[in-house]
Amino acid sequence: PSSHMLEQTYITAGIIVPGYSKNKADKLDPSKNLYLLEATAGDGIVARPLLARLEMSQSRSVMLLPLSSAGEQRNNNNNNNNDDDSYDPPPKIVRLREHVEKQLTAFRDKWCEQSTQQAYSGAHSTLGIIGALAYATGLYQTSRSPVSPSAWVVVSALQQAGIAENLNHRTAMESRVEDFLRDHRFHESDTVRLRPGWKFLAPVTMRETSRS
């Protein structure tokens, strides 16, 4: 990422998870079956249709950070159209995708249910304040609240799916939203470390509105 990206402050994060449709034709249709799972103050930990969530967002900057696994071809550079639709992934990649989708679905269902049962929505803002204060005062390593509830949800989901490394039981608790934009190859700390073979691709800006 550029220095300009790191200068910005990203206050929330979410992870794209499978939706609830059982229709195979809708599986990868972003208007029907791709959902954004995130921790919110109003609705708790909730999964909502991706496109609808992007449309309702009032954020000045919205960025998509794609993931790629080992051996996965995200762009078909062998033809002039760079058309991913013609890419036929090998069986190993298909099995890996199915595993990731299964784990993300299980994570989605578990935490959406627990959020409702524990009335998480009422505690989200308080947890965020406690986490920010703990980080600012250097006490975050012993705090029982996540530094960023939003980052905690995303990192925890990536860990369950076998994508992010789980260095210790506090890895997700101490993660911040901006950590996703730092390359672990150049930063010893304050970064989200992925398991071997996985990598973040170049960020895709979905919205960029200058401050007035």
PDB file of C-alpha atoms in Angstrom:
ATOM      1  CA  PRO A   1       0.000   0.000   0.000  1.00  0.00           C
ATOM      2  CA  SER A   2       1.044   3.575  -0.568  1.00  0.00           C
ATOM      3  CA  SER A   3       1.912   6.001   2.185  1.00  0.00           C
ATOM      4  CA  HIS A   4      -1.264   7.882   1.293  1.00  0.00           C
ATOM      5  CA  MET A   5      -3.344   4.833   2.207  1.00  0.00           C
ATOM      6  CA  LEU A   6      -1.579   4.430   5.538  1.00  0.00           C
ATOM      7  CA  GLU A   7      -2.089   8.111   6.352  1.00  0.00           C
ATOM      8  CA  GLN A   8      -5.836   7.604   6.213  1.00  0.00           C
ATOM      9  CA  THR A   9      -7.754   6.378   9.231  1.00  0.00           C
ATOM     10  CA  TYR A  10      -9.981   3.368   8.664  1.00  0.00           C
ATOM     11  CA  ILE A  11     -12.392   2.990  11.541  1.00  0.00           C
ATOM     12  CA  THR A  12     -14.184  -0.195  10.611  1.00  0.00           C
ATOM     13  CA  ALA A  13     -13.636  -3.413   8.706  1.00  0.00           C
ATOM     14  CA  GLY A  14     -15.708  -6.352   7.559  1.00  0.00           C
ATOM     15  CA  ILE A  15     -15.176  -9.657   5.799  1.00  0.00           C
ATOM     16  CA  ILE A  16     -17.044 -10.985   2.776  1.00  0.00           C
ATOM     17  CA  VAL A  17     -18.726 -14.300   3.604  1.00  0.00           C
ATOM     18  CA  PRO A  18     -21.132 -16.624   1.791  1.00  0.00           C
ATOM     19  CA  GLY A  19     -24.787 -15.602   1.907  1.00  0.00           C
ATOM     20  CA  TYR A  20     -27.819 -17.682   2.749  1.00  0.00           C
ATOM     21  CA  SER A  21     -28.978 -18.692  -0.730  1.00  0.00           C
ATOM     22  CA  LYS A  22     -28.838 -22.422  -1.507  1.00  0.00           C
ATOM     23  CA  ASN A  23     -29.114 -21.810  -5.251  1.00  0.00           C
ATOM     24  CA  LYS A  24     -25.784 -22.664  -6.917  1.00  0.00           C
ATOM     25  CA  ALA A  25     -26.477 -20.116  -9.653  1.00  0.00           C
ATOM     26  CA  ASP A  26     -26.472 -17.381  -7.008  1.00  0.00           C
ATOM     27  CA  LYS A  27     -23.326 -18.595  -5.247  1.00  0.00           C
ATOM     28  CA  LEU A  28     -20.985 -15.845  -6.454  1.00  0.00           C
ATOM     29  CA  ASP A  29     -23.569 -13.249  -7.437  1.00  0.00           C
ATOM     30  CA  PRO A  30     -22.675 -10.177  -5.338  1.00  0.00           C
ATOM     31  CA  SER A  31     -26.226  -8.892  -5.626  1.00  0.00           C
ATOM     32  CA  LYS A  32     -27.666 -12.078  -4.134  1.00  0.00           C
ATOM     33  CA  ASN A  33     -25.242 -14.236  -2.182  1.00  0.00           C
ATOM     34  CA  LEU A  34     -22.156 -12.339  -1.052  1.00  0.00           C
ATOM     35  CA  TYR A  35     -22.572 -10.821   2.398  1.00  0.00           C
ATOM     36  CA  LEU A  36     -20.457  -8.486   4.522  1.00  0.00           C
ATOM     37  CA  LEU A  37     -19.942  -9.693   8.089  1.00  0.00           C
ATOM     38  CA  GLU A  38     -19.017  -6.939  10.522  1.00  0.00           C
ATOM     39  CA  ALA A  39     -19.333  -5.753  14.092  1.00  0.00           C
ATOM     40  CA  THR A  40     -21.638  -2.736  14.422  1.00  0.00           C
ATOM     41  CA  ALA A  41     -23.120  -0.594  17.152  1.00  0.00           C
ATOM     42  CA  GLY A  42     -26.643  -0.670  15.750  1.00  0.00           C
ATOM     43  CA  ASP A  43     -27.115  -4.317  14.841  1.00  0.00           C
ATOM     44  CA  GLY A  44     -24.298  -6.131  16.628  1.00  0.00           C
ATOM     45  CA  ILE A  45     -22.322  -8.701  14.663  1.00  0.00           C
ATOM     46  CA  VAL A  46     -24.352  -8.982  11.508  1.00  0.00           C
ATOM     47  CA  ALA A  47     -24.097 -10.231   7.923  1.00  0.00           C
ATOM     48  CA  ARG A  48     -25.780  -8.103   5.269  1.00  0.00           C
ATOM     49  CA  PRO A  49     -25.854  -8.242   1.442  1.00  0.00           C
ATOM     50  CA  LEU A  50     -22.572  -6.794   0.183  1.00  0.00           C
ATOM     51  CA  LEU A  51     -23.882  -4.432  -2.479  1.00  0.00           C
ATOM     52  CA  ALA A  52     -26.672  -3.120  -0.262  1.00  0.00           C
ATOM     53  CA  ARG A  53     -24.158  -2.528   2.540  1.00  0.00           C
ATOM     54  CA  LEU A  54     -21.837  -0.584   0.224  1.00  0.00           C
ATOM     55  CA  GLU A  55     -24.720   1.544  -1.015  1.00  0.00           C
ATOM     56  CA  MET A  56     -25.815   2.466   2.510  1.00  0.00           C
ATOM     57  CA  SER A  57     -22.293   3.247   3.720  1.00  0.00           C
ATOM     58  CA  GLN A  58     -21.601   6.907   4.492  1.00  0.00           C
ATOM     59  CA  SER A  59     -17.840   6.429   4.704  1.00  0.00           C
ATOM     60  CA  ARG A  60     -15.656   8.738   2.615  1.00  0.00           C
ATOM     61  CA  SER A  61     -13.293   5.906   1.778  1.00  0.00           C
ATOM     62  CA  VAL A  62     -14.260   2.298   1.106  1.00  0.00           C
ATOM     63  CA  MET A  63     -11.547  -0.181   0.177  1.00  0.00           C
ATOM     64  CA  LEU A  64     -11.660  -3.835  -0.843  1.00  0.00           C
ATOM     65  CA  LEU A  65      -8.627  -5.964   0.059  1.00  0.00           C
ATOM     66  CA  PRO A  66      -8.645  -9.182  -2.022  1.00  0.00           C
ATOM     67  CA  LEU A  67      -7.037 -12.421  -0.883  1.00  0.00           C
ATOM     68  CA  SER A  68      -5.196 -15.010  -2.926  1.00  0.00           C
ATOM     69  CA  SER A  69      -4.067 -18.525  -2.004  1.00  0.00           C
ATOM     70  CA  ALA A  70      -1.010 -20.387  -3.239  1.00  0.00           C
ATOM     71  CA  GLY A  71      -1.405 -21.438  -6.865  1.00  0.00           C
ATOM     72  CA  GLU A  72      -4.581 -19.454  -7.358  1.00  0.00           C
ATOM     73  CA  GLN A  73      -4.864 -17.436 -10.548  1.00  0.00           C
ATOM     74  CA  ARG A  74      -6.841 -14.271  -9.939  1.00  0.00           C
ATOM     75  CA  ASN A  75      -6.329 -12.783 -13.416  1.00  0.00           C
ATOM     76  CA  ASN A  76      -6.049 -14.794 -16.592  1.00  0.00           C
ATOM     77  CA  ASN A  77      -3.112 -13.067 -18.229  1.00  0.00           C
ATOM     78  CA  ASN A  78      -2.913 -15.557 -21.079  1.00  0.00           C
ATOM     79  CA  ASN A  79      -5.603 -13.809 -23.071  1.00  0.00           C
ATOM     80  CA  ASN A  80      -6.046 -10.225 -24.088  1.00  0.00           C
ATOM     81  CA  ASN A  81      -9.318  -9.769 -22.242  1.00  0.00           C
ATOM     82  CA  ASN A  82      -7.972 -10.752 -18.806  1.00  0.00           C
ATOM     83  CA  ASP A  83     -11.261 -12.556 -18.325  1.00  0.00           C
ATOM     84  CA  ASP A  84     -11.413 -14.487 -15.066  1.00  0.00           C
ATOM     85  CA  ASP A  85     -14.567 -16.285 -16.257  1.00  0.00           C
ATOM     86  CA  SER A  86     -12.451 -18.532 -18.499  1.00  0.00           C
ATOM     87  CA  TYR A  87     -10.212 -19.636 -15.630  1.00  0.00           C
ATOM     88  CA  ASP A  88     -10.740 -23.223 -14.545  1.00  0.00           C
ATOM     89  CA  PRO A  89      -9.098 -23.648 -11.111  1.00  0.00           C
ATOM     90  CA  PRO A  90      -7.341 -26.923 -10.321  1.00  0.00           C
ATOM     91  CA  PRO A  91      -9.033 -29.392  -7.922  1.00  0.00           C
ATOM     92  CA  LYS A  92      -6.728 -28.374  -5.074  1.00  0.00           C
ATOM     93  CA  ILE A  93      -7.892 -24.764  -5.287  1.00  0.00           C
ATOM     94  CA  VAL A  94     -11.529 -25.834  -5.558  1.00  0.00           C
ATOM     95  CA  ARG A  95     -11.226 -27.900  -2.374  1.00  0.00           C
ATOM     96  CA  LEU A  96      -9.495 -25.048  -0.585  1.00  0.00           C
ATOM     97  CA  ARG A  97     -12.231 -22.603  -1.590  1.00  0.00           C
ATOM     98  CA  GLU A  98     -14.912 -25.007  -0.407  1.00  0.00           C
ATOM     99  CA  HIS A  99     -13.147 -25.383   2.944  1.00  0.00           C
ATOM    100  CA  VAL A 100     -12.824 -21.620   3.371  1.00  0.00           C
ATOM    101  CA  GLU A 101     -16.481 -21.069   2.466  1.00  0.00           C
ATOM    102  CA  LYS A 102     -17.573 -23.754   4.922  1.00  0.00           C
ATOM    103  CA  GLN A 103     -15.535 -22.259   7.748  1.00  0.00           C
ATOM    104  CA  LEU A 104     -16.660 -18.687   7.031  1.00  0.00           C
ATOM    105  CA  THR A 105     -20.280 -19.832   6.952  1.00  0.00           C
ATOM    106  CA  ALA A 106     -19.851 -21.564  10.315  1.00  0.00           C
ATOM    107  CA  PHE A 107     -18.189 -18.446  11.757  1.00  0.00           C
ATOM    108  CA  ARG A 108     -20.966 -16.243  10.411  1.00  0.00           C
ATOM    109  CA  ASP A 109     -23.712 -18.365  11.921  1.00  0.00           C
ATOM    110  CA  LYS A 110     -21.972 -18.767  15.289  1.00  0.00           C
ATOM    111  CA  TRP A 111     -21.204 -15.120  15.901  1.00  0.00           C
ATOM    112  CA  CYS A 112     -24.421 -13.684  14.517  1.00  0.00           C
ATOM    113  CA  GLU A 113     -26.275 -15.980  16.906  1.00  0.00           C
ATOM    114  CA  GLN A 114     -24.036 -15.174  19.868  1.00  0.00           C
ATOM    115  CA  SER A 115     -24.286 -11.473  19.116  1.00  0.00           C
ATOM    116  CA  THR A 116     -28.064 -11.652  19.432  1.00  0.00           C
ATOM    117  CA  GLN A 117     -27.984 -13.809  22.551  1.00  0.00           C
ATOM    118  CA  GLN A 118     -25.448 -11.592  24.314  1.00  0.00           C
ATOM    119  CA  ALA A 119     -26.905  -8.268  23.099  1.00  0.00           C
ATOM    120  CA  TYR A 120     -23.548  -7.337  21.614  1.00  0.00           C
ATOM    121  CA  SER A 121     -24.916  -4.236  19.864  1.00  0.00           C
ATOM    122  CA  GLY A 122     -25.249  -2.473  23.204  1.00  0.00           C
ATOM    123  CA  ALA A 123     -21.611  -3.137  24.097  1.00  0.00           C
ATOM    124  CA  HIS A 124     -19.920  -2.421  20.760  1.00  0.00           C
ATOM    125  CA  SER A 125     -19.252   1.278  21.300  1.00  0.00           C
ATOM    126  CA  THR A 126     -18.038   0.744  24.861  1.00  0.00           C
ATOM    127  CA  LEU A 127     -15.683  -2.028  23.772  1.00  0.00           C
ATOM    128  CA  GLY A 128     -14.313   0.219  21.033  1.00  0.00           C
ATOM    129  CA  ILE A 129     -13.613   3.060  23.485  1.00  0.00           C
ATOM    130  CA  ILE A 130     -11.970   0.753  26.015  1.00  0.00           C
ATOM    131  CA  GLY A 131      -9.842  -0.824  23.286  1.00  0.00           C
ATOM    132  CA  ALA A 132      -8.722   2.546  21.903  1.00  0.00           C
ATOM    133  CA  LEU A 133      -7.813   3.828  25.367  1.00  0.00           C
ATOM    134  CA  ALA A 134      -5.936   0.631  26.192  1.00  0.00           C
ATOM    135  CA  TYR A 135      -3.917   0.943  22.988  1.00  0.00           C
ATOM    136  CA  ALA A 136      -3.183   4.637  23.546  1.00  0.00           C
ATOM    137  CA  THR A 137      -1.941   3.980  27.094  1.00  0.00           C
ATOM    138  CA  GLY A 138       0.028   0.846  26.196  1.00  0.00           C
ATOM    139  CA  LEU A 139      -2.188  -1.421  28.294  1.00  0.00           C
ATOM    140  CA  TYR A 140      -3.765  -3.253  25.366  1.00  0.00           C
ATOM    141  CA  GLN A 141      -1.653  -6.393  25.873  1.00  0.00           C
ATOM    142  CA  THR A 142      -3.455  -7.095  29.131  1.00  0.00           C
ATOM    143  CA  SER A 143      -6.833  -5.612  28.272  1.00  0.00           C
ATOM    144  CA  ARG A 144      -9.817  -7.962  28.145  1.00  0.00           C
ATOM    145  CA  SER A 145     -11.363  -5.873  25.361  1.00  0.00           C
ATOM    146  CA  PRO A 146     -10.209  -6.028  21.725  1.00  0.00           C
ATOM    147  CA  VAL A 147      -8.269  -3.017  20.501  1.00  0.00           C
ATOM    148  CA  SER A 148     -10.712  -2.859  17.574  1.00  0.00           C
ATOM    149  CA  PRO A 149     -13.927  -4.930  17.674  1.00  0.00           C
ATOM    150  CA  SER A 150     -14.168  -4.654  13.881  1.00  0.00           C
ATOM    151  CA  ALA A 151     -10.649  -5.970  13.297  1.00  0.00           C
ATOM    152  CA  TRP A 152     -11.162  -8.686  15.919  1.00  0.00           C
ATOM    153  CA  VAL A 153     -14.124 -10.116  13.987  1.00  0.00           C
ATOM    154  CA  VAL A 154     -12.253 -10.126  10.662  1.00  0.00           C
ATOM    155  CA  VAL A 155      -9.017 -11.616  11.996  1.00  0.00           C
ATOM    156  CA  SER A 156     -10.930 -14.251  13.983  1.00  0.00           C
ATOM    157  CA  ALA A 157     -12.835 -15.251  10.846  1.00  0.00           C
ATOM    158  CA  LEU A 158      -9.603 -15.478   8.840  1.00  0.00           C
ATOM    159  CA  GLN A 159      -8.054 -17.613  11.565  1.00  0.00           C
ATOM    160  CA  GLN A 160     -10.983 -20.030  11.628  1.00  0.00           C
ATOM    161  CA  ALA A 161     -10.823 -20.340   7.840  1.00  0.00           C
ATOM    162  CA  GLY A 162      -7.114 -21.213   8.062  1.00  0.00           C
ATOM    163  CA  ILE A 163      -6.016 -18.042   6.288  1.00  0.00           C
ATOM    164  CA  ALA A 164      -4.526 -15.902   9.062  1.00  0.00           C
ATOM    165  CA  GLU A 165      -1.872 -17.099  11.450  1.00  0.00           C
ATOM    166  CA  ASN A 166      -2.879 -17.563  15.068  1.00  0.00           C
ATOM    167  CA  LEU A 167       0.398 -16.661  16.744  1.00  0.00           C
ATOM    168  CA  ASN A 168      -1.176 -16.605  20.207  1.00  0.00           C
ATOM    169  CA  HIS A 169      -4.568 -16.231  21.834  1.00  0.00           C
ATOM    170  CA  ARG A 170      -4.301 -12.421  21.689  1.00  0.00           C
ATOM    171  CA  THR A 171      -3.471 -12.035  17.996  1.00  0.00           C
ATOM    172  CA  ALA A 172      -7.017 -11.066  17.007  1.00  0.00           C
ATOM    173  CA  MET A 173      -7.569  -9.077  20.210  1.00  0.00           C
ATOM    174  CA  GLU A 174      -4.639  -6.769  19.471  1.00  0.00           C
ATOM    175  CA  SER A 175      -5.328  -6.218  15.760  1.00  0.00           C
ATOM    176  CA  ARG A 176      -6.389  -2.852  14.361  1.00  0.00           C
ATOM    177  CA  VAL A 177      -8.120  -2.007  11.094  1.00  0.00           C
ATOM    178  CA  GLU A 178      -5.060  -0.283   9.621  1.00  0.00           C
ATOM    179  CA  ASP A 179      -2.959  -3.396  10.283  1.00  0.00           C
ATOM    180  CA  PHE A 180      -4.483  -5.012   7.192  1.00  0.00           C
ATOM    181  CA  LEU A 181      -2.688  -2.494   4.980  1.00  0.00           C
ATOM    182  CA  ARG A 182       0.794  -3.209   6.326  1.00  0.00           C
ATOM    183  CA  ASP A 183       2.888  -5.873   4.629  1.00  0.00           C
ATOM    184  CA  HIS A 184       4.265  -8.286   7.237  1.00  0.00           C
ATOM    185  CA  ARG A 185       7.425  -8.655   5.142  1.00  0.00           C
ATOM    186  CA  PHE A 186       8.401  -5.109   6.053  1.00  0.00           C
ATOM    187  CA  HIS A 187       6.758  -4.716   9.471  1.00  0.00           C
ATOM    188  CA  GLU A 188       7.542  -6.762  12.560  1.00  0.00           C
ATOM    189  CA  SER A 189       4.385  -5.662  14.368  1.00  0.00           C
ATOM    190  CA  ASP A 190       1.058  -3.951  13.704  1.00  0.00           C
ATOM    191  CA  THR A 191       0.294  -6.202  10.757  1.00  0.00           C
ATOM    192  CA  VAL A 192      -2.032  -9.104   9.989  1.00  0.00           C
ATOM    193  CA  ARG A 193       0.059 -12.186   9.262  1.00  0.00           C
ATOM    194  CA  LEU A 194      -1.319 -14.769   6.876  1.00  0.00           C
ATOM    195  CA  ARG A 195      -0.437 -18.447   6.715  1.00  0.00           C
ATOM    196  CA  PRO A 196       2.132 -19.522   4.087  1.00  0.00           C
ATOM    197  CA  GLY A 197       0.719 -19.372   0.564  1.00  0.00           C
ATOM    198  CA  TRP A 198      -1.886 -16.729   1.337  1.00  0.00           C
ATOM    199  CA  LYS A 199      -1.400 -13.074   0.505  1.00  0.00           C
ATOM    200  CA  PHE A 200      -3.298  -9.827   0.280  1.00  0.00           C
ATOM    201  CA  LEU A 201      -3.499  -8.434  -3.231  1.00  0.00           C
ATOM    202  CA  ALA A 202      -3.412  -4.757  -4.135  1.00  0.00           C
ATOM    203  CA  PRO A 203      -6.227  -2.807  -2.456  1.00  0.00           C
ATOM    204  CA  VAL A 204      -9.160  -1.847  -4.650  1.00  0.00           C
ATOM    205  CA  THR A 205     -10.693   1.548  -3.918  1.00  0.00           C
ATOM    206  CA  MET A 206     -14.472   1.303  -4.074  1.00  0.00           C
ATOM    207  CA  ARG A 207     -15.037   4.903  -3.010  1.00  0.00           C
ATOM    208  CA  GLU A 208     -12.756   7.859  -2.421  1.00  0.00           C
ATOM    209  CA  THR A 209     -14.293  11.178  -1.451  1.00  0.00           C
ATOM    210  CA  SER A 210     -12.058  14.130  -0.654  1.00  0.00           C
ATOM    211  CA  ARG A 211     -12.656  16.063   2.522  1.00  0.00           C
ATOM    212  CA  SER A 212     -14.344  19.396   2.042  1.00  0.00           C
TER     213      SER A 212
END
